Amino acid sequence: MLRRRAPARVVVNAAEGEPGSAKDRMLLERLPHLVLDGAELAARALGAPEVVVGVADRRVPGADEDPAQESLRAAVAERRSAIIFRMVRTPHRFVSGQAGALVQAVNGGAPIPPGEPRRASEYGVAGLPTLLSNAETYAHAALLALGGAYRYSSVGTAEQPGTVLLTVGGSVVVEAPAGTPLVQVLHLCDVSPGQAVLVGGYHGAWLTPDVVARACLSRAGMAEVGGTLGAGVVLPLSGSTCPLGEVERVLRYLAGESAGQCGPCVRGLPALAESFAALVGGDGEPETVLAAAEAGEGKGACAHPDGSAVFARSALVVFAEDVSAHALTGGCGRPAAGELPLPAEPVDSGTRLHLDWSRCDGHGLCAELLPDLMRLDRNGYPQDRDVLVPDTLAGDAELAVRMCPELALRLRARG
């Protein structure tokens, strides 16, 4: 009875975990009051006493305050409302942008998805029913209230009125009416589909240029061509980079972003990345990638393993000719140029893992213990002699040093 009478909570998810997304960040930096207006409308409708805004902590030590957070803080100070507005920072990580991870962060827990399915609408902030959506959704709510239903639905489609925000190429934010042809947006941004276009982010799907030509920017339009709006990310891939190498880079990143609380993430994602790396080197088989993708599907503690599997499977289909070319010649002659955006490498704290080639006998145990750091060549030997060890993997690196049968590994401090 007391639980039913307790007020609900409202949470704005602006903790964009997608490296290729900038739309929520843009809203906080340029139009913070629009987001806060929509959130306040929701709070008043639900009788919620406060609004919590979750943001990714992108601050660099020694640098100025993050512009988006600065703008948000100033906007909150300018408001005159009985509603309390509170900002909660989360790490700038892929999984920390998930709804469940944000709820846990607001509740003072680890900013990772909960280990079991849990609806925020039933059990959210402080265990209370919580309305949680992204910054764009609340901005749309404010526009709908400001202009009315007829004006809002004057653009878009009958099934999806209004507009959508997209991040094209990792940095350009575009607003387009729902149903707009994807090629029209690419043309306005002065980019071509290239080899293919990734839609929906790193849990999304690849579209070939011919499919891009008939794709429309709505939930239904994307579903018709096998894509998804997802995080509103649109990433064209030029013809000058190796698509398989680009996909491998992202899969390694996704494996490193694991919440570390279930087998499909801890073991499955590194296996998926390694199987795809074998394709890049010409030694792997698509069937091995598919098996790795399917192994943990539907068994993870969150959607991260499933979304990563979708991304990998889509790449196998769209870049099938490249897979064949790599199998025949060991490569395509194009290096991976790093066109798909990823976060900057961690700051070098000086701790590195050094390999003594004269001792190494190719056991491969180091790669099993450190799949995110140690990559083996086609003969089973580590490819890199000296690698940076992030703080999060320091314990695993020490274990690898102790377990190396040939005593070929050493941890060294730079200096």
Coordinates of C-alpha atoms in Angstrom, one line a residue:
M1 CA 0.0 0.0 0.0
L2 CA 2.8 2.5 0.9
R3 CA 4.6 1.5 -2.3
R4 CA 1.5 2.4 -4.4
R5 CA 1.3 5.8 -2.8
A6 CA 5.0 6.6 -3.3
P7 CA 5.7 9.1 -6.1
A8 CA 7.2 7.9 -9.3
R9 CA 10.6 9.1 -10.6
V10 CA 11.7 10.6 -14.0
V11 CA 15.1 9.9 -15.5
V12 CA 16.7 11.5 -18.6
N13 CA 19.2 9.2 -20.2
A14 CA 21.8 11.4 -21.8
A15 CA 24.7 9.0 -21.0
E16 CA 25.4 8.1 -24.7
G17 CA 27.5 5.0 -24.7
E18 CA 27.7 4.8 -28.4
P19 CA 31.0 6.2 -29.7
G20 CA 29.3 7.3 -32.9
S21 CA 26.4 9.2 -31.3
A22 CA 26.4 12.9 -30.4
K23 CA 22.7 13.8 -30.6
D24 CA 21.8 13.8 -26.8
R25 CA 25.1 15.6 -26.1
M26 CA 24.2 18.2 -28.7
L27 CA 20.7 18.7 -27.1
L28 CA 22.2 19.3 -23.6
E29 CA 24.8 21.7 -25.0
R30 CA 22.6 23.7 -27.3
L31 CA 19.0 23.2 -26.1
P32 CA 19.1 22.1 -22.5
H33 CA 15.8 23.8 -21.5
L34 CA 13.9 21.9 -24.2
V35 CA 15.0 18.6 -22.7
L36 CA 14.3 19.8 -19.1
D37 CA 10.9 21.2 -20.2
G38 CA 9.9 17.8 -21.5
A39 CA 11.2 16.0 -18.4
E40 CA 9.3 18.5 -16.1
L41 CA 6.1 17.9 -18.0
A42 CA 6.5 14.2 -17.4
A43 CA 7.3 14.8 -13.7
R44 CA 4.3 16.9 -13.1
A45 CA 2.0 14.4 -14.8
L46 CA 3.3 11.6 -12.7
G47 CA 3.6 13.6 -9.5
A48 CA 7.4 13.0 -9.4
P49 CA 9.3 15.3 -7.1
E50 CA 12.5 15.3 -9.0
V51 CA 14.1 14.7 -12.4
V52 CA 17.5 12.9 -12.7
V53 CA 19.6 13.6 -15.8
G54 CA 22.3 10.9 -16.4
V55 CA 25.3 12.1 -18.4
A56 CA 28.5 10.5 -19.5
D57 CA 31.6 11.7 -17.6
R58 CA 33.8 12.8 -20.5
R59 CA 36.0 15.1 -18.4
V60 CA 39.7 14.9 -19.1
P61 CA 42.0 15.5 -16.1
G62 CA 43.3 19.0 -16.1
A63 CA 40.9 20.2 -18.8
D64 CA 37.9 22.5 -18.5
E65 CA 34.4 21.4 -17.6
D66 CA 32.6 19.4 -20.2
P67 CA 30.5 21.8 -22.3
A68 CA 27.3 19.7 -22.2
Q69 CA 27.5 19.4 -18.4
E70 CA 28.3 23.1 -18.0
S71 CA 25.3 24.0 -20.2
L72 CA 23.0 21.6 -18.3
R73 CA 24.1 23.0 -14.9
A74 CA 23.5 26.6 -16.1
A75 CA 20.0 25.7 -17.4
V76 CA 19.0 24.1 -14.1
A77 CA 20.2 27.2 -12.2
E78 CA 18.0 29.4 -14.4
R79 CA 14.8 27.4 -13.8
R80 CA 12.2 28.4 -11.3
S81 CA 10.4 25.2 -10.5
A82 CA 9.2 23.1 -7.6
I83 CA 10.7 20.1 -9.4
I84 CA 14.2 19.2 -8.3
F85 CA 16.7 18.6 -11.0
R86 CA 19.7 16.5 -10.3
M87 CA 22.7 15.4 -12.5
V88 CA 24.3 12.0 -12.2
R89 CA 27.6 11.2 -14.0
T90 CA 28.3 7.7 -15.3
P91 CA 31.6 6.5 -16.9
H92 CA 31.8 7.0 -20.6
R93 CA 31.4 3.4 -21.4
F94 CA 29.2 1.5 -23.9
V95 CA 27.2 -0.5 -21.4
S96 CA 26.9 2.4 -19.0
G97 CA 24.5 4.1 -21.5
Q98 CA 22.0 1.3 -21.1
A99 CA 18.8 2.1 -19.1
G100 CA 19.4 -0.5 -16.4
A101 CA 23.0 0.6 -15.9
L102 CA 21.8 4.2 -15.5
V103 CA 19.2 3.2 -12.9
Q104 CA 21.9 1.4 -10.9
A105 CA 24.2 4.4 -11.1
V106 CA 21.4 6.7 -9.8
N107 CA 20.8 4.2 -7.0
G108 CA 24.4 4.4 -6.0
G109 CA 25.4 1.1 -7.5
A110 CA 27.8 0.0 -10.2
P111 CA 27.0 1.7 -13.6
I112 CA 26.4 -1.6 -15.4
P113 CA 23.3 -3.4 -16.4
P114 CA 21.6 -5.4 -13.7
G115 CA 22.3 -9.1 -13.8
E116 CA 18.6 -9.9 -14.3
P117 CA 15.8 -8.4 -16.5
R118 CA 14.2 -5.5 -14.6
R119 CA 11.8 -2.9 -15.9
A120 CA 12.4 0.6 -14.7
S121 CA 8.7 1.3 -15.0
E122 CA 8.2 -1.3 -12.3
Y123 CA 11.4 -1.1 -10.2
G124 CA 13.6 1.8 -10.9
V125 CA 15.1 4.7 -8.9
A126 CA 14.9 3.9 -5.2
G127 CA 12.9 0.8 -6.1
L128 CA 10.0 3.0 -7.4
P129 CA 8.3 3.1 -10.8
T130 CA 10.5 5.2 -13.0
L131 CA 9.8 6.8 -16.4
L132 CA 13.2 6.6 -18.2
S133 CA 13.9 7.7 -21.7
N134 CA 16.6 9.5 -23.7
A135 CA 17.1 13.2 -24.0
E136 CA 15.7 13.3 -27.5
T137 CA 12.4 11.8 -26.4
Y138 CA 11.9 14.4 -23.7
A139 CA 12.8 17.2 -26.2
H140 CA 10.1 15.8 -28.5
A141 CA 7.6 15.9 -25.6
A142 CA 8.3 19.6 -25.0
L143 CA 7.8 20.3 -28.7
L144 CA 4.6 18.4 -28.8
A145 CA 3.3 20.4 -25.8
L146 CA 4.5 23.7 -27.3
G147 CA 3.0 23.3 -30.8
G148 CA 0.2 20.9 -30.3
A149 CA -0.5 17.5 -31.9
Y150 CA -1.6 18.9 -35.3
R151 CA 1.5 21.0 -35.8
Y152 CA 3.8 18.2 -34.5
S153 CA 2.3 15.6 -36.9
S154 CA 2.5 17.9 -39.9
V155 CA 5.9 16.2 -40.7
G156 CA 6.8 12.6 -40.5
T157 CA 4.7 9.6 -41.3
A158 CA 1.2 8.5 -40.1
E159 CA 2.8 5.7 -38.0
Q160 CA 5.7 7.9 -36.8
P161 CA 4.9 11.6 -36.8
G162 CA 7.6 14.2 -36.0
T163 CA 11.3 14.1 -36.7
V164 CA 14.3 12.0 -35.8
L165 CA 17.8 13.1 -34.7
L166 CA 20.7 11.4 -36.4
T167 CA 24.5 11.4 -35.9
V168 CA 26.1 11.0 -39.3
G169 CA 29.7 10.1 -39.6
G170 CA 30.2 10.2 -35.8
S171 CA 30.0 14.0 -35.4
V172 CA 27.3 15.7 -37.6
V173 CA 23.9 15.9 -35.9
V174 CA 21.0 16.1 -38.3
E175 CA 17.2 16.5 -37.7
A176 CA 15.0 15.0 -40.4
P177 CA 11.3 14.3 -40.7
A178 CA 10.5 10.6 -40.0
G179 CA 10.3 8.8 -43.4
T180 CA 13.0 10.9 -45.1
P181 CA 15.0 8.8 -47.6
L182 CA 18.4 7.9 -46.1
V183 CA 20.2 8.9 -49.3
Q184 CA 18.8 12.4 -49.0
V185 CA 20.4 12.8 -45.5
L186 CA 23.7 11.5 -46.8
H187 CA 23.6 13.9 -49.7
L188 CA 22.9 16.9 -47.4
C189 CA 25.9 15.8 -45.3
D190 CA 28.0 15.6 -48.5
V191 CA 28.9 11.9 -47.9
S192 CA 28.3 8.9 -50.1
P193 CA 27.2 5.4 -49.0
G194 CA 30.7 4.1 -49.9
Q195 CA 31.0 0.3 -49.4
A196 CA 28.2 0.2 -46.9
V197 CA 26.4 2.2 -44.2
L198 CA 26.0 1.1 -40.6
V199 CA 22.7 2.1 -39.1
G200 CA 21.7 2.0 -35.5
G201 CA 25.1 2.0 -33.9
Y202 CA 27.4 -0.9 -32.9
H203 CA 24.4 -3.0 -32.0
G204 CA 22.9 -2.2 -35.4
A205 CA 23.2 -3.5 -39.0
W206 CA 25.0 -2.8 -42.2
L207 CA 23.2 -1.8 -45.4
T208 CA 24.7 -2.2 -48.9
P209 CA 24.5 0.9 -51.2
D210 CA 21.6 -0.5 -53.2
V211 CA 19.6 -1.1 -50.0
V212 CA 20.6 2.4 -48.7
A213 CA 19.0 3.8 -51.9
R214 CA 15.5 2.6 -50.8
A215 CA 15.8 2.9 -47.1
C216 CA 13.7 5.5 -45.2
L217 CA 14.4 6.9 -41.8
S218 CA 11.6 5.6 -39.6
R219 CA 11.3 2.5 -37.5
A220 CA 9.1 0.8 -40.0
G221 CA 11.2 1.9 -43.0
M222 CA 14.4 0.6 -41.4
A223 CA 12.8 -2.7 -40.5
E224 CA 11.7 -3.2 -44.1
V225 CA 15.3 -3.2 -45.3
G226 CA 16.8 -5.1 -42.3
G227 CA 18.1 -2.1 -40.5
T228 CA 17.2 -0.2 -37.3
L229 CA 17.1 3.4 -36.1
G230 CA 18.6 2.3 -32.8
A231 CA 20.8 5.0 -31.4
G232 CA 20.3 7.2 -34.5
V233 CA 23.8 6.5 -35.7
V234 CA 24.6 6.5 -39.4
L235 CA 28.1 5.6 -40.3
P236 CA 29.1 5.4 -44.0
L237 CA 32.3 3.4 -44.8
S238 CA 34.4 4.7 -47.6
G239 CA 36.0 2.5 -50.2
S240 CA 39.6 3.1 -49.0
T241 CA 39.4 1.1 -45.8
C242 CA 39.3 -2.6 -45.1
P243 CA 35.7 -3.3 -43.9
L244 CA 36.6 -6.5 -42.1
G245 CA 39.4 -4.7 -40.3
E246 CA 37.0 -2.0 -39.2
V247 CA 34.5 -4.5 -37.9
E248 CA 37.3 -6.3 -36.0
R249 CA 38.3 -3.1 -34.3
V250 CA 34.7 -2.5 -33.1
L251 CA 34.3 -6.1 -32.0
R252 CA 37.4 -5.9 -29.9
Y253 CA 36.1 -2.6 -28.4
L254 CA 32.8 -4.2 -27.6
A255 CA 34.5 -7.2 -25.9
G256 CA 36.5 -4.7 -23.8
E257 CA 33.2 -2.9 -22.8
S258 CA 31.8 -6.0 -21.2
A259 CA 30.1 -5.6 -17.8
G260 CA 32.0 -8.7 -16.7
Q261 CA 29.0 -10.4 -15.1
C262 CA 28.1 -13.3 -17.4
G263 CA 29.8 -15.9 -19.6
P264 CA 28.5 -14.6 -23.0
C265 CA 30.2 -11.3 -22.3
V266 CA 33.4 -12.4 -20.5
R267 CA 34.2 -15.4 -22.7
G268 CA 31.8 -15.1 -25.7
L269 CA 32.6 -11.6 -26.9
P270 CA 36.4 -12.1 -26.9
A271 CA 35.8 -15.4 -28.8
L272 CA 33.7 -13.5 -31.3
A273 CA 36.4 -10.8 -31.8
E274 CA 39.1 -13.5 -32.2
S275 CA 37.1 -15.5 -34.7
F276 CA 36.5 -12.3 -36.8
A277 CA 40.2 -11.4 -36.5
A278 CA 41.0 -14.8 -38.1
L279 CA 38.8 -13.8 -41.0
V280 CA 40.8 -10.7 -41.4
G281 CA 44.0 -12.7 -41.5
G282 CA 42.6 -15.1 -44.1
D283 CA 42.7 -18.1 -41.7
G284 CA 39.1 -18.1 -40.3
E285 CA 35.8 -19.4 -41.4
P286 CA 32.4 -17.5 -41.4
E287 CA 30.9 -20.6 -39.7
T288 CA 33.2 -20.0 -36.8
V289 CA 32.1 -16.4 -36.4
L290 CA 28.5 -17.5 -36.6
A291 CA 29.0 -20.2 -34.0
A292 CA 30.7 -17.6 -31.7
A293 CA 27.8 -15.2 -32.3
E294 CA 25.1 -17.8 -31.5
A295 CA 26.8 -19.4 -28.5
G296 CA 25.7 -16.8 -25.9
E297 CA 22.7 -15.4 -27.7
G298 CA 19.7 -14.9 -25.4
K299 CA 21.8 -16.0 -22.4
G300 CA 23.5 -12.8 -21.4
A301 CA 22.8 -10.7 -18.3
C302 CA 22.0 -7.8 -20.7
A303 CA 21.6 -7.1 -24.4
H304 CA 25.3 -6.5 -25.1
P305 CA 26.2 -10.0 -26.3
D306 CA 23.1 -10.2 -28.5
G307 CA 23.6 -6.7 -30.0
S308 CA 27.3 -7.5 -30.8
A309 CA 26.3 -10.7 -32.4
V310 CA 23.8 -8.8 -34.7
F311 CA 26.6 -6.4 -35.7
A312 CA 29.0 -9.3 -36.6
R313 CA 26.4 -11.4 -38.5
S314 CA 25.3 -8.4 -40.5
A315 CA 29.0 -7.7 -41.5
L316 CA 29.4 -11.3 -42.7
V317 CA 26.4 -10.9 -45.1
V318 CA 27.2 -7.4 -46.4
F319 CA 31.0 -8.0 -46.7
A320 CA 30.8 -11.6 -48.0
E321 CA 33.0 -10.8 -51.1
D322 CA 35.7 -9.3 -48.8
V323 CA 35.6 -12.4 -46.6
S324 CA 36.3 -14.5 -49.8
A325 CA 39.1 -12.2 -50.9
H326 CA 40.8 -12.4 -47.5
A327 CA 40.5 -16.2 -47.5
L328 CA 42.2 -16.4 -50.9
T329 CA 45.0 -13.8 -50.5
G330 CA 45.2 -13.2 -46.7
G331 CA 43.9 -9.6 -47.2
C332 CA 42.4 -7.0 -49.5
G333 CA 45.4 -4.7 -49.7
R334 CA 43.6 -1.9 -47.7
P335 CA 44.5 -1.2 -44.1
A336 CA 41.8 -0.5 -41.6
A337 CA 41.8 3.3 -41.6
G338 CA 39.9 3.7 -38.3
E339 CA 36.8 5.3 -39.9
L340 CA 34.4 3.8 -37.4
P341 CA 34.7 6.0 -34.3
L342 CA 36.0 4.6 -31.1
P343 CA 36.9 6.3 -27.8
A344 CA 40.5 7.5 -27.4
E345 CA 42.9 4.9 -26.0
P346 CA 43.4 5.0 -22.3
V347 CA 46.1 7.3 -20.9
D348 CA 49.4 5.5 -20.8
S349 CA 50.1 5.2 -17.1
G350 CA 53.5 3.6 -17.8
T351 CA 52.6 -0.1 -17.1
R352 CA 53.3 -2.3 -20.1
L353 CA 53.4 -6.0 -20.8
H354 CA 56.6 -7.0 -22.4
L355 CA 57.2 -10.2 -24.4
D356 CA 60.7 -11.9 -24.6
W357 CA 60.6 -13.4 -28.1
S358 CA 63.6 -15.7 -27.3
R359 CA 61.6 -17.4 -24.6
C360 CA 58.1 -17.6 -26.1
D361 CA 57.2 -21.1 -27.3
G362 CA 53.7 -20.2 -28.7
H363 CA 51.6 -21.8 -26.0
G364 CA 49.0 -19.1 -26.4
L365 CA 48.0 -19.1 -22.8
C366 CA 48.6 -15.3 -22.6
A367 CA 45.9 -14.8 -25.3
E368 CA 43.4 -16.9 -23.4
L369 CA 44.0 -14.9 -20.2
L370 CA 44.2 -11.5 -21.9
P371 CA 42.1 -11.7 -25.1
D372 CA 41.8 -7.9 -25.2
L373 CA 45.5 -7.3 -25.2
M374 CA 47.3 -10.3 -26.7
R375 CA 46.6 -11.2 -30.4
L376 CA 48.1 -14.3 -31.9
D377 CA 49.4 -14.6 -35.5
R378 CA 48.5 -17.5 -37.7
N379 CA 51.3 -19.6 -36.2
G380 CA 50.0 -19.1 -32.6
Y381 CA 52.6 -16.5 -31.5
P382 CA 51.7 -13.1 -30.0
Q383 CA 51.8 -10.3 -32.6
D384 CA 52.9 -7.5 -30.3
R385 CA 56.0 -7.4 -28.2
D386 CA 55.0 -4.5 -26.0
V387 CA 51.5 -3.5 -25.1
L388 CA 49.9 -1.0 -22.8
V389 CA 48.0 -2.5 -19.8
P390 CA 44.9 -0.5 -18.8
D391 CA 44.2 -0.3 -15.1
T392 CA 41.1 -2.5 -15.5
L393 CA 43.3 -5.4 -16.8
A394 CA 46.2 -5.0 -14.4
G395 CA 45.2 -8.0 -12.3
D396 CA 44.8 -10.2 -15.4
A397 CA 48.2 -9.1 -16.7
E398 CA 49.9 -10.1 -13.4
L399 CA 48.2 -13.5 -13.6
A400 CA 49.4 -14.0 -17.2
V401 CA 53.0 -13.2 -16.1
R402 CA 52.8 -15.8 -13.3
M403 CA 51.1 -18.4 -15.5
C404 CA 53.4 -18.1 -18.6
P405 CA 55.1 -21.6 -18.9
E406 CA 58.2 -20.2 -20.5
L407 CA 58.5 -17.1 -18.2
A408 CA 58.4 -15.0 -21.4
L409 CA 56.2 -12.2 -20.0
R410 CA 57.2 -9.2 -17.8
L411 CA 55.4 -6.2 -16.5
R412 CA 57.5 -3.1 -16.9
A413 CA 57.0 0.5 -15.9
R414 CA 57.9 3.1 -18.5
G415 CA 60.9 5.2 -17.6

